[in-house]
PDB file of C-alpha atoms in Angstrom:
ATOM      1  CA  UNK V  29      45.180   2.244 -11.186  1.00  0.00           C
ATOM      2  CA  UNK V  30      42.365   0.496  -9.302  1.00  0.00           C
ATOM      3  CA  UNK V  31      43.193  -2.597  -7.293  1.00  0.00           C
ATOM      4  CA  UNK V  32      41.605  -5.858  -8.374  1.00  0.00           C
ATOM      5  CA  UNK V  33      39.563  -7.897  -5.911  1.00  0.00           C
ATOM      6  CA  UNK V  34      38.634 -11.335  -7.213  1.00  0.00           C
ATOM      7  CA  UNK V  35      35.251 -12.745  -6.155  1.00  0.00           C
ATOM      8  CA  UNK V  36      34.544 -16.394  -6.938  1.00  0.00           C
ATOM      9  CA  UNK V  37      31.214 -18.182  -7.344  1.00  0.00           C
ATOM     10  CA  UNK V  38      31.957 -19.815  -3.981  1.00  0.00           C
ATOM     11  CA  UNK V  39      32.278 -16.349  -2.417  1.00  0.00           C
ATOM     12  CA  UNK V  40      29.002 -15.279  -3.971  1.00  0.00           C
ATOM     13  CA  UNK V  41      27.094 -18.331  -2.755  1.00  0.00           C
ATOM     14  CA  UNK V  42      28.602 -18.018   0.732  1.00  0.00           C
ATOM     15  CA  UNK V  43      27.506 -14.373   0.907  1.00  0.00           C
ATOM     16  CA  UNK V  44      23.989 -15.267  -0.225  1.00  0.00           C
ATOM     17  CA  UNK V  45      23.851 -17.928   2.483  1.00  0.00           C
ATOM     18  CA  UNK V  46      25.199 -15.918   5.424  1.00  0.00           C
ATOM     19  CA  UNK V  47      23.128 -12.855   4.476  1.00  0.00           C
ATOM     20  CA  UNK V  48      20.005 -15.028   4.801  1.00  0.00           C
ATOM     21  CA  UNK V  49      18.947 -14.523   1.184  1.00  0.00           C
ATOM     22  CA  UNK V  50      18.448 -18.208   0.323  1.00  0.00           C
ATOM     23  CA  UNK V  51      14.715 -18.348   1.226  1.00  0.00           C
ATOM     24  CA  UNK V  52      13.844 -15.409  -1.055  1.00  0.00           C
ATOM     25  CA  UNK V  53      16.118 -16.809  -3.763  1.00  0.00           C
ATOM     26  CA  UNK V  54      14.442 -20.214  -3.586  1.00  0.00           C
ATOM     27  CA  UNK V  55      11.005 -18.595  -3.777  1.00  0.00           C
ATOM     28  CA  UNK V  56      12.071 -16.642  -6.866  1.00  0.00           C
ATOM     29  CA  UNK V  57      13.369 -19.824  -8.510  1.00  0.00           C
ATOM     30  CA  UNK V  58      10.174 -21.683  -7.609  1.00  0.00           C
ATOM     31  CA  UNK V  59       8.097 -18.834  -9.022  1.00  0.00           C
ATOM     32  CA  UNK V  60       9.990 -18.976 -12.321  1.00  0.00           C
ATOM     33  CA  UNK V  61       9.438 -22.744 -12.519  1.00  0.00           C
ATOM     34  CA  UNK V  62       5.732 -22.420 -11.737  1.00  0.00           C
ATOM     35  CA  UNK V  63       5.305 -19.794 -14.474  1.00  0.00           C
ATOM     36  CA  UNK V  64       7.207 -21.911 -17.007  1.00  0.00           C
ATOM     37  CA  UNK V  65       5.191 -25.044 -16.188  1.00  0.00           C
ATOM     38  CA  UNK V  66       1.861 -23.176 -16.298  1.00  0.00           C
ATOM     39  CA  UNK V  67       2.750 -21.605 -19.654  1.00  0.00           C
ATOM     40  CA  UNK V  68       3.712 -25.001 -21.050  1.00  0.00           C
ATOM     41  CA  UNK V  69       0.473 -26.539 -19.797  1.00  0.00           C
ATOM     42  CA  UNK V  70      -1.516 -23.674 -21.345  1.00  0.00           C
ATOM     43  CA  UNK V  71       0.218 -24.190 -24.685  1.00  0.00           C
ATOM     44  CA  UNK V  72       1.698 -20.702 -24.707  1.00  0.00           C
ATOM     45  CA  UNK V  73       4.307 -20.233 -27.430  1.00  0.00           C
ATOM     46  CA  UNK V  74       6.460 -17.321 -28.546  1.00  0.00           C
ATOM     47  CA  UNK V  75       8.178 -16.727 -31.855  1.00  0.00           C
ATOM     48  CA  UNK V  76      11.487 -15.038 -32.591  1.00  0.00           C
ATOM     49  CA  UNK V  77       9.864 -11.777 -33.684  1.00  0.00           C
ATOM     50  CA  UNK V  78       7.984 -11.524 -30.375  1.00  0.00           C
ATOM     51  CA  UNK V  79      11.177 -12.252 -28.442  1.00  0.00           C
ATOM     52  CA  UNK V  80      12.967  -9.497 -30.376  1.00  0.00           C
ATOM     53  CA  UNK V  81      10.177  -7.049 -29.510  1.00  0.00           C
ATOM     54  CA  UNK V  82      10.373  -8.101 -25.850  1.00  0.00           C
ATOM     55  CA  UNK V  83      14.159  -7.586 -25.947  1.00  0.00           C
ATOM     56  CA  UNK V  84      13.660  -4.104 -27.422  1.00  0.00           C
ATOM     57  CA  UNK V  85      11.178  -3.292 -24.632  1.00  0.00           C
ATOM     58  CA  UNK V  86      13.657  -4.570 -22.039  1.00  0.00           C
ATOM     59  CA  UNK V  87      16.395  -2.356 -23.475  1.00  0.00           C
ATOM     60  CA  UNK V  88      14.057   0.631 -23.498  1.00  0.00           C
ATOM     61  CA  UNK V  89      12.920   0.068 -19.894  1.00  0.00           C
ATOM     62  CA  UNK V  90      16.567   0.007 -18.801  1.00  0.00           C
ATOM     63  CA  UNK V  91      17.452   3.023 -20.985  1.00  0.00           C
ATOM     64  CA  UNK V  92      19.856   0.983 -23.106  1.00  0.00           C
ATOM     65  CA  UNK V  93      19.604   3.248 -26.135  1.00  0.00           C
ATOM     66  CA  UNK V  94      23.040   2.520 -27.633  1.00  0.00           C
ATOM     67  CA  UNK V  95      24.889  -0.732 -28.281  1.00  0.00           C
ATOM     68  CA  UNK V  96      27.625   0.276 -25.836  1.00  0.00           C
ATOM     69  CA  UNK V  97      24.973   0.893 -23.150  1.00  0.00           C
ATOM     70  CA  UNK V  98      23.680  -2.641 -23.638  1.00  0.00           C
ATOM     71  CA  UNK V  99      27.151  -4.181 -23.440  1.00  0.00           C
ATOM     72  CA  UNK V 100      27.958  -2.211 -20.293  1.00  0.00           C
ATOM     73  CA  UNK V 101      24.671  -3.334 -18.717  1.00  0.00           C
ATOM     74  CA  UNK V 102      25.314  -6.982 -19.603  1.00  0.00           C
ATOM     75  CA  UNK V 103      28.810  -6.742 -18.144  1.00  0.00           C
ATOM     76  CA  UNK V 104      27.502  -5.141 -14.947  1.00  0.00           C
ATOM     77  CA  UNK V 105      25.037  -7.978 -14.377  1.00  0.00           C
ATOM     78  CA  UNK V 106      27.355 -10.717 -15.737  1.00  0.00           C
ATOM     79  CA  UNK V 107      24.913 -11.683 -18.467  1.00  0.00           C
ATOM     80  CA  UNK V 108      25.563 -13.047 -21.936  1.00  0.00           C
ATOM     81  CA  UNK V 109      23.485 -12.207 -24.995  1.00  0.00           C
ATOM     82  CA  UNK V 110      21.797 -15.591 -24.589  1.00  0.00           C
ATOM     83  CA  UNK V 111      20.976 -14.706 -20.980  1.00  0.00           C
ATOM     84  CA  UNK V 112      19.509 -11.403 -22.139  1.00  0.00           C
ATOM     85  CA  UNK V 113      17.336 -13.185 -24.695  1.00  0.00           C
ATOM     86  CA  UNK V 114      16.221 -15.680 -22.043  1.00  0.00           C
ATOM     87  CA  UNK V 115      15.274 -12.799 -19.746  1.00  0.00           C
ATOM     88  CA  UNK V 116      13.248 -11.149 -22.525  1.00  0.00           C
ATOM     89  CA  UNK V 117      11.576 -14.475 -23.331  1.00  0.00           C
ATOM     90  CA  UNK V 118      10.729 -15.075 -19.662  1.00  0.00           C
ATOM     91  CA  UNK V 119       9.127 -11.621 -19.424  1.00  0.00           C
ATOM     92  CA  UNK V 120       7.158 -12.291 -22.598  1.00  0.00           C
ATOM     93  CA  UNK V 121       5.911 -15.692 -21.441  1.00  0.00           C
ATOM     94  CA  UNK V 122       4.906 -14.238 -18.071  1.00  0.00           C
ATOM     95  CA  UNK V 123       2.937 -11.453 -19.777  1.00  0.00           C
ATOM     96  CA  UNK V 124       1.191 -13.948 -22.050  1.00  0.00           C
ATOM     97  CA  UNK V 125       0.381 -16.191 -19.097  1.00  0.00           C
ATOM     98  CA  UNK V 126      -1.142 -13.261 -17.206  1.00  0.00           C
ATOM     99  CA  UNK V 127      -3.393 -12.455 -20.163  1.00  0.00           C
ATOM    100  CA  UNK V 128      -4.288 -16.128 -20.629  1.00  0.00           C
ATOM    101  CA  UNK V 129      -5.267 -16.571 -16.980  1.00  0.00           C
ATOM    102  CA  UNK V 130      -6.907 -13.247 -16.197  1.00  0.00           C
ATOM    103  CA  UNK V 131      -7.406 -11.215 -19.371  1.00  0.00           C
ATOM    104  CA  UNK V 132     -11.146 -11.847 -19.387  1.00  0.00           C
ATOM    105  CA  UNK V 133     -11.580 -11.228 -15.647  1.00  0.00           C
ATOM    106  CA  UNK V 134     -10.380  -7.619 -15.407  1.00  0.00           C
ATOM    107  CA  UNK V 135     -13.727  -5.962 -16.142  1.00  0.00           C
ATOM    108  CA  UNK V 136     -15.544  -8.092 -13.571  1.00  0.00           C
ATOM    109  CA  UNK V 137     -12.957  -7.336 -10.882  1.00  0.00           C
ATOM    110  CA  UNK V 138     -13.101  -3.638 -11.738  1.00  0.00           C
ATOM    111  CA  UNK V 139     -16.892  -3.360 -11.509  1.00  0.00           C
ATOM    112  CA  UNK V 140     -17.018  -5.411  -8.308  1.00  0.00           C
ATOM    113  CA  UNK V 141     -14.395  -3.210  -6.640  1.00  0.00           C
ATOM    114  CA  UNK V 142     -14.970   0.241  -8.114  1.00  0.00           C
ATOM    115  CA  UNK V 143     -14.892   1.927  -4.712  1.00  0.00           C
ATOM    116  CA  UNK V 144     -11.358   0.619  -4.139  1.00  0.00           C
ATOM    117  CA  UNK V 145     -10.158   2.085  -7.440  1.00  0.00           C
ATOM    118  CA  UNK V 146     -11.454   5.606  -6.850  1.00  0.00           C
ATOM    119  CA  UNK V 147      -8.714   8.166  -6.379  1.00  0.00           C
ATOM    120  CA  UNK V 148      -8.324  11.144  -4.088  1.00  0.00           C
ATOM    121  CA  UNK V 149      -6.139  14.220  -4.452  1.00  0.00           C
ATOM    122  CA  UNK V 150      -5.094  15.247  -0.948  1.00  0.00           C
ATOM    123  CA  UNK V 151      -2.790  17.550   0.983  1.00  0.00           C
ATOM    124  CA  UNK V 152      -1.659  16.543   4.451  1.00  0.00           C
ATOM    125  CA  UNK V 153       0.131  17.839   7.517  1.00  0.00           C
ATOM    126  CA  UNK V 154       0.899  15.450  10.393  1.00  0.00           C
ATOM    127  CA  UNK V 155       1.226  17.019  13.833  1.00  0.00           C
ATOM    128  CA  UNK V 156       2.147  15.701  17.268  1.00  0.00           C
ATOM    129  CA  UNK V 157      -0.284  17.902  19.207  1.00  0.00           C
ATOM    130  CA  UNK V 158      -4.058  17.330  18.916  1.00  0.00           C
ATOM    131  CA  UNK V 159      -4.789  20.729  20.451  1.00  0.00           C
ATOM    132  CA  UNK V 160      -2.618  22.467  17.862  1.00  0.00           C
ATOM    133  CA  UNK V 161      -4.260  20.432  15.078  1.00  0.00           C
ATOM    134  CA  UNK V 162      -7.721  21.547  16.208  1.00  0.00           C
ATOM    135  CA  UNK V 163      -6.566  25.146  16.487  1.00  0.00           C
ATOM    136  CA  UNK V 164      -5.225  25.034  12.916  1.00  0.00           C
ATOM    137  CA  UNK V 165      -8.379  23.268  11.714  1.00  0.00           C
ATOM    138  CA  UNK V 166     -10.610  26.081  12.994  1.00  0.00           C
ATOM    139  CA  UNK V 167      -8.219  28.751  11.691  1.00  0.00           C
ATOM    140  CA  UNK V 168      -8.423  27.161   8.236  1.00  0.00           C
ATOM    141  CA  UNK V 169     -12.194  26.942   8.420  1.00  0.00           C
ATOM    142  CA  UNK V 170     -12.440  30.611   9.349  1.00  0.00           C
ATOM    143  CA  UNK V 171     -10.089  31.592   6.519  1.00  0.00           C
ATOM    144  CA  UNK V 172      -7.511  33.023   8.909  1.00  0.00           C
ATOM    145  CA  UNK V 173      -4.821  31.061   7.039  1.00  0.00           C
ATOM    146  CA  UNK V 174      -4.632  28.667   4.091  1.00  0.00           C
ATOM    147  CA  UNK V 175      -3.337  25.113   3.896  1.00  0.00           C
ATOM    148  CA  UNK V 176      -0.153  26.177   2.090  1.00  0.00           C
ATOM    149  CA  UNK V 177       0.769  28.368   5.056  1.00  0.00           C
ATOM    150  CA  UNK V 178       0.155  25.508   7.491  1.00  0.00           C
ATOM    151  CA  UNK V 179       2.279  23.187   5.351  1.00  0.00           C
ATOM    152  CA  UNK V 180       5.153  25.668   5.118  1.00  0.00           C
ATOM    153  CA  UNK V 181       5.150  26.143   8.874  1.00  0.00           C
ATOM    154  CA  UNK V 182       4.674  22.591  10.144  1.00  0.00           C
ATOM    155  CA  UNK V 183       6.117  20.149   7.569  1.00  0.00           C
ATOM    156  CA  UNK V 184       9.796  19.297   8.102  1.00  0.00           C
ATOM    157  CA  UNK V 185      10.484  17.403   4.867  1.00  0.00           C
ATOM    158  CA  UNK V 186      11.663  20.108   2.401  1.00  0.00           C
ATOM    159  CA  UNK V 187      10.176  18.555  -0.756  1.00  0.00           C
ATOM    160  CA  UNK V 188       6.756  17.893   0.794  1.00  0.00           C
ATOM    161  CA  UNK V 189       6.825  21.337   2.424  1.00  0.00           C
ATOM    162  CA  UNK V 190       7.531  23.036  -0.933  1.00  0.00           C
ATOM    163  CA  UNK V 191       4.616  21.078  -2.451  1.00  0.00           C
ATOM    164  CA  UNK V 192       2.309  22.331   0.306  1.00  0.00           C
ATOM    165  CA  UNK V 193       1.786  18.842   1.716  1.00  0.00           C
ATOM    166  CA  UNK V 194       0.612  17.441  -1.639  1.00  0.00           C
ATOM    167  CA  UNK V 195       0.203  13.654  -1.456  1.00  0.00           C
ATOM    168  CA  UNK V 196      -0.540  12.987  -5.115  1.00  0.00           C
ATOM    169  CA  UNK V 197      -3.396  10.808  -6.329  1.00  0.00           C
ATOM    170  CA  UNK V 198      -4.019   7.914  -3.944  1.00  0.00           C
ATOM    171  CA  UNK V 199      -6.451   5.040  -4.157  1.00  0.00           C
ATOM    172  CA  UNK V 200      -8.512   3.866  -1.198  1.00  0.00           C
ATOM    173  CA  UNK V 201      -6.064   1.077  -0.348  1.00  0.00           C
ATOM    174  CA  UNK V 202      -3.190   3.570  -0.191  1.00  0.00           C
ATOM    175  CA  UNK V 203      -4.750   5.231   2.883  1.00  0.00           C
ATOM    176  CA  UNK V 204      -5.061   3.914   6.402  1.00  0.00           C
ATOM    177  CA  UNK V 205      -8.575   2.526   6.868  1.00  0.00           C
ATOM    178  CA  UNK V 206      -9.735   5.300   9.212  1.00  0.00           C
ATOM    179  CA  UNK V 207      -8.424   7.994   6.872  1.00  0.00           C
ATOM    180  CA  UNK V 208      -9.857   6.359   3.726  1.00  0.00           C
ATOM    181  CA  UNK V 209     -13.324   6.251   5.295  1.00  0.00           C
ATOM    182  CA  UNK V 210     -13.219   9.995   5.963  1.00  0.00           C
ATOM    183  CA  UNK V 211     -11.567  11.015   2.681  1.00  0.00           C
ATOM    184  CA  UNK V 212     -13.997   9.181   0.408  1.00  0.00           C
ATOM    185  CA  UNK V 213     -17.044  10.421   2.325  1.00  0.00           C
ATOM    186  CA  UNK V 214     -16.222  14.065   1.525  1.00  0.00           C
ATOM    187  CA  UNK V 215     -17.654  16.458  -1.030  1.00  0.00           C
ATOM    188  CA  UNK V 216     -14.447  18.191  -2.195  1.00  0.00           C
ATOM    189  CA  UNK V 217     -12.947  20.606  -1.837  1.00  0.00           C
ATOM    190  CA  UNK V 218     -13.160  19.943   1.893  1.00  0.00           C
ATOM    191  CA  UNK V 219     -11.012  20.098   5.011  1.00  0.00           C
ATOM    192  CA  UNK V 220     -11.242  17.047   7.270  1.00  0.00           C
ATOM    193  CA  UNK V 221     -11.440  17.333  11.022  1.00  0.00           C
ATOM    194  CA  UNK V 222      -8.123  16.111  12.517  1.00  0.00           C
ATOM    195  CA  UNK V 223      -7.749  12.321  12.480  1.00  0.00           C
ATOM    196  CA  UNK V 224      -5.577  10.601  15.096  1.00  0.00           C
ATOM    197  CA  UNK V 225      -3.493   7.555  14.103  1.00  0.00           C
ATOM    198  CA  UNK V 226      -0.298   5.934  15.370  1.00  0.00           C
ATOM    199  CA  UNK V 227       1.665   8.332  13.145  1.00  0.00           C
ATOM    200  CA  UNK V 228       0.185  11.442  14.746  1.00  0.00           C
ATOM    201  CA  UNK V 229      -2.671  13.869  14.148  1.00  0.00           C
ATOM    202  CA  UNK V 230      -3.527  14.190  10.447  1.00  0.00           C
ATOM    203  CA  UNK V 231      -4.799  17.464   9.067  1.00  0.00           C
ATOM    204  CA  UNK V 232      -6.038  16.696   5.541  1.00  0.00           C
ATOM    205  CA  UNK V 233      -7.376  18.840   2.724  1.00  0.00           C
ATOM    206  CA  UNK V 234      -9.269  16.827   0.094  1.00  0.00           C
ATOM    207  CA  UNK V 235      -9.050  18.665  -3.200  1.00  0.00           C
ATOM    208  CA  UNK V 236     -10.739  16.146  -5.511  1.00  0.00           C
ATOM    209  CA  UNK V 237     -12.254  12.663  -5.665  1.00  0.00           C
ATOM    210  CA  UNK V 238     -11.499  10.973  -8.983  1.00  0.00           C
ATOM    211  CA  UNK V 239     -14.016   8.451 -10.267  1.00  0.00           C
ATOM    212  CA  UNK V 240     -12.383   5.180 -11.348  1.00  0.00           C
ATOM    213  CA  UNK V 241     -11.809   4.592 -15.054  1.00  0.00           C
ATOM    214  CA  UNK V 242     -10.622   1.304 -16.497  1.00  0.00           C
ATOM    215  CA  UNK V 243      -7.677   2.691 -18.440  1.00  0.00           C
ATOM    216  CA  UNK V 244      -4.548   0.747 -19.421  1.00  0.00           C
ATOM    217  CA  UNK V 245      -2.721   1.676 -16.231  1.00  0.00           C
ATOM    218  CA  UNK V 246      -5.522   0.390 -14.010  1.00  0.00           C
ATOM    219  CA  UNK V 247      -5.983  -2.682 -16.203  1.00  0.00           C
ATOM    220  CA  UNK V 248      -2.286  -3.517 -15.770  1.00  0.00           C
ATOM    221  CA  UNK V 249      -2.542  -2.987 -12.032  1.00  0.00           C
ATOM    222  CA  UNK V 250      -5.556  -5.326 -11.726  1.00  0.00           C
ATOM    223  CA  UNK V 251      -3.824  -7.969 -13.847  1.00  0.00           C
ATOM    224  CA  UNK V 252      -0.726  -7.652 -11.668  1.00  0.00           C
ATOM    225  CA  UNK V 253      -2.742  -8.034  -8.470  1.00  0.00           C
ATOM    226  CA  UNK V 254      -4.569 -11.101  -9.807  1.00  0.00           C
ATOM    227  CA  UNK V 255      -1.316 -12.695 -10.979  1.00  0.00           C
ATOM    228  CA  UNK V 256       0.445 -12.012  -7.670  1.00  0.00           C
ATOM    229  CA  UNK V 257      -2.421 -13.607  -5.744  1.00  0.00           C
ATOM    230  CA  UNK V 258      -2.369 -16.609  -8.108  1.00  0.00           C
ATOM    231  CA  UNK V 259       1.390 -17.073  -7.684  1.00  0.00           C
ATOM    232  CA  UNK V 260       1.057 -16.910  -3.913  1.00  0.00           C
ATOM    233  CA  UNK V 261      -1.636 -19.579  -4.047  1.00  0.00           C
ATOM    234  CA  UNK V 262       0.536 -21.756  -6.285  1.00  0.00           C
ATOM    235  CA  UNK V 263       3.576 -21.404  -4.013  1.00  0.00           C
ATOM    236  CA  UNK V 264       1.508 -22.463  -0.997  1.00  0.00           C
ATOM    237  CA  UNK V 265       0.922 -25.819  -2.683  1.00  0.00           C
ATOM    238  CA  UNK V 266       4.622 -26.656  -2.647  1.00  0.00           C
ATOM    239  CA  UNK V 267       7.337 -27.212  -0.102  1.00  0.00           C
ATOM    240  CA  UNK V 268      10.611 -25.896  -1.456  1.00  0.00           C
ATOM    241  CA  UNK V 269      13.442 -28.237  -0.479  1.00  0.00           C
ATOM    242  CA  UNK V 270      16.986 -26.917  -0.905  1.00  0.00           C
ATOM    243  CA  UNK V 271      19.744 -29.493  -1.368  1.00  0.00           C
ATOM    244  CA  UNK V 272      22.957 -27.740  -0.413  1.00  0.00           C
ATOM    245  CA  UNK V 273      26.352 -29.451  -0.560  1.00  0.00           C
ATOM    246  CA  UNK V 274      28.277 -27.416   1.999  1.00  0.00           C
ATOM    247  CA  UNK V 275      31.666 -28.837   1.002  1.00  0.00           C
ATOM    248  CA  UNK V 276      31.481 -27.999  -2.702  1.00  0.00           C
ATOM    249  CA  UNK V 277      28.922 -25.204  -2.307  1.00  0.00           C
ATOM    250  CA  UNK V 278      26.839 -26.969  -4.933  1.00  0.00           C
ATOM    251  CA  UNK V 279      23.303 -25.682  -4.795  1.00  0.00           C
ATOM    252  CA  UNK V 280      20.270 -27.356  -6.232  1.00  0.00           C
ATOM    253  CA  UNK V 281      16.659 -26.627  -5.391  1.00  0.00           C
ATOM    254  CA  UNK V 282      13.820 -29.121  -5.680  1.00  0.00           C
ATOM    255  CA  UNK V 283      10.106 -28.445  -5.505  1.00  0.00           C
ATOM    256  CA  UNK V 284       7.814 -31.117  -4.120  1.00  0.00           C
ATOM    257  CA  UNK V 285       4.016 -30.941  -3.871  1.00  0.00           C
ATOM    258  CA  UNK V 286       3.037 -30.999  -0.193  1.00  0.00           C
ATOM    259  CA  UNK V 287       0.624 -33.841  -0.891  1.00  0.00           C
ATOM    260  CA  UNK V 288       3.541 -36.101  -1.842  1.00  0.00           C
ATOM    261  CA  UNK V 289       4.967 -36.033   1.690  1.00  0.00           C
ATOM    262  CA  UNK V 290       2.365 -38.490   2.892  1.00  0.00           C
ATOM    263  CA  UNK V 291       3.403 -41.060   0.271  1.00  0.00           C
TER     264      UNK V 291
END
């Protein structure tokens, strides 16, 4: 039979404090408050049917397909059914706020930044020796060997080696600046001349350049980026003051606008 180790709320708060997690926790709390206040100001409302749909989506995203799965998940995270509903409602309000703030700005952002949303299918081998990289580059150009052979011989990571150095589909911002400039200037399929970075000497085969398309995945990504930037801007307007009672471990956070400090 397993031994029981009791952990109190005081233990939990003390661990959060000594593991230096309070700043990130305060920022998360402030973010939740900012979202709630902005949604209230925008007049965003949700009904019970929408909350139920959001709860169903939350269960699906956490693979809670059976009632017992849900109960086990709630027990693991020490949540009640009311907490679960609050979590679903918070997610729903956040999603509605994102659409309210930026839903009509996605197309403009997309068309203004199309180059950044282009994708590239690449294969890569990173070497330590520039001379070896050049030797392999010329051997590949002359058809003396193919990229799969280079990958099998010089990539240590087993999974990447088995995939022949395949890097998946990456957008411009996923590459280092010097690599992105070379990759997106190619006419695939094309082998790039070795590129030297702090990580080593990159030997890259560009298989395809994918023109950007404003599909649902990209739309969600743009909305997420806009919302993240907005939240960061909102947080910068506040000083988060934590009132911590060390004796009772009572914890209360308070958000004050920076402009109020001068009063």
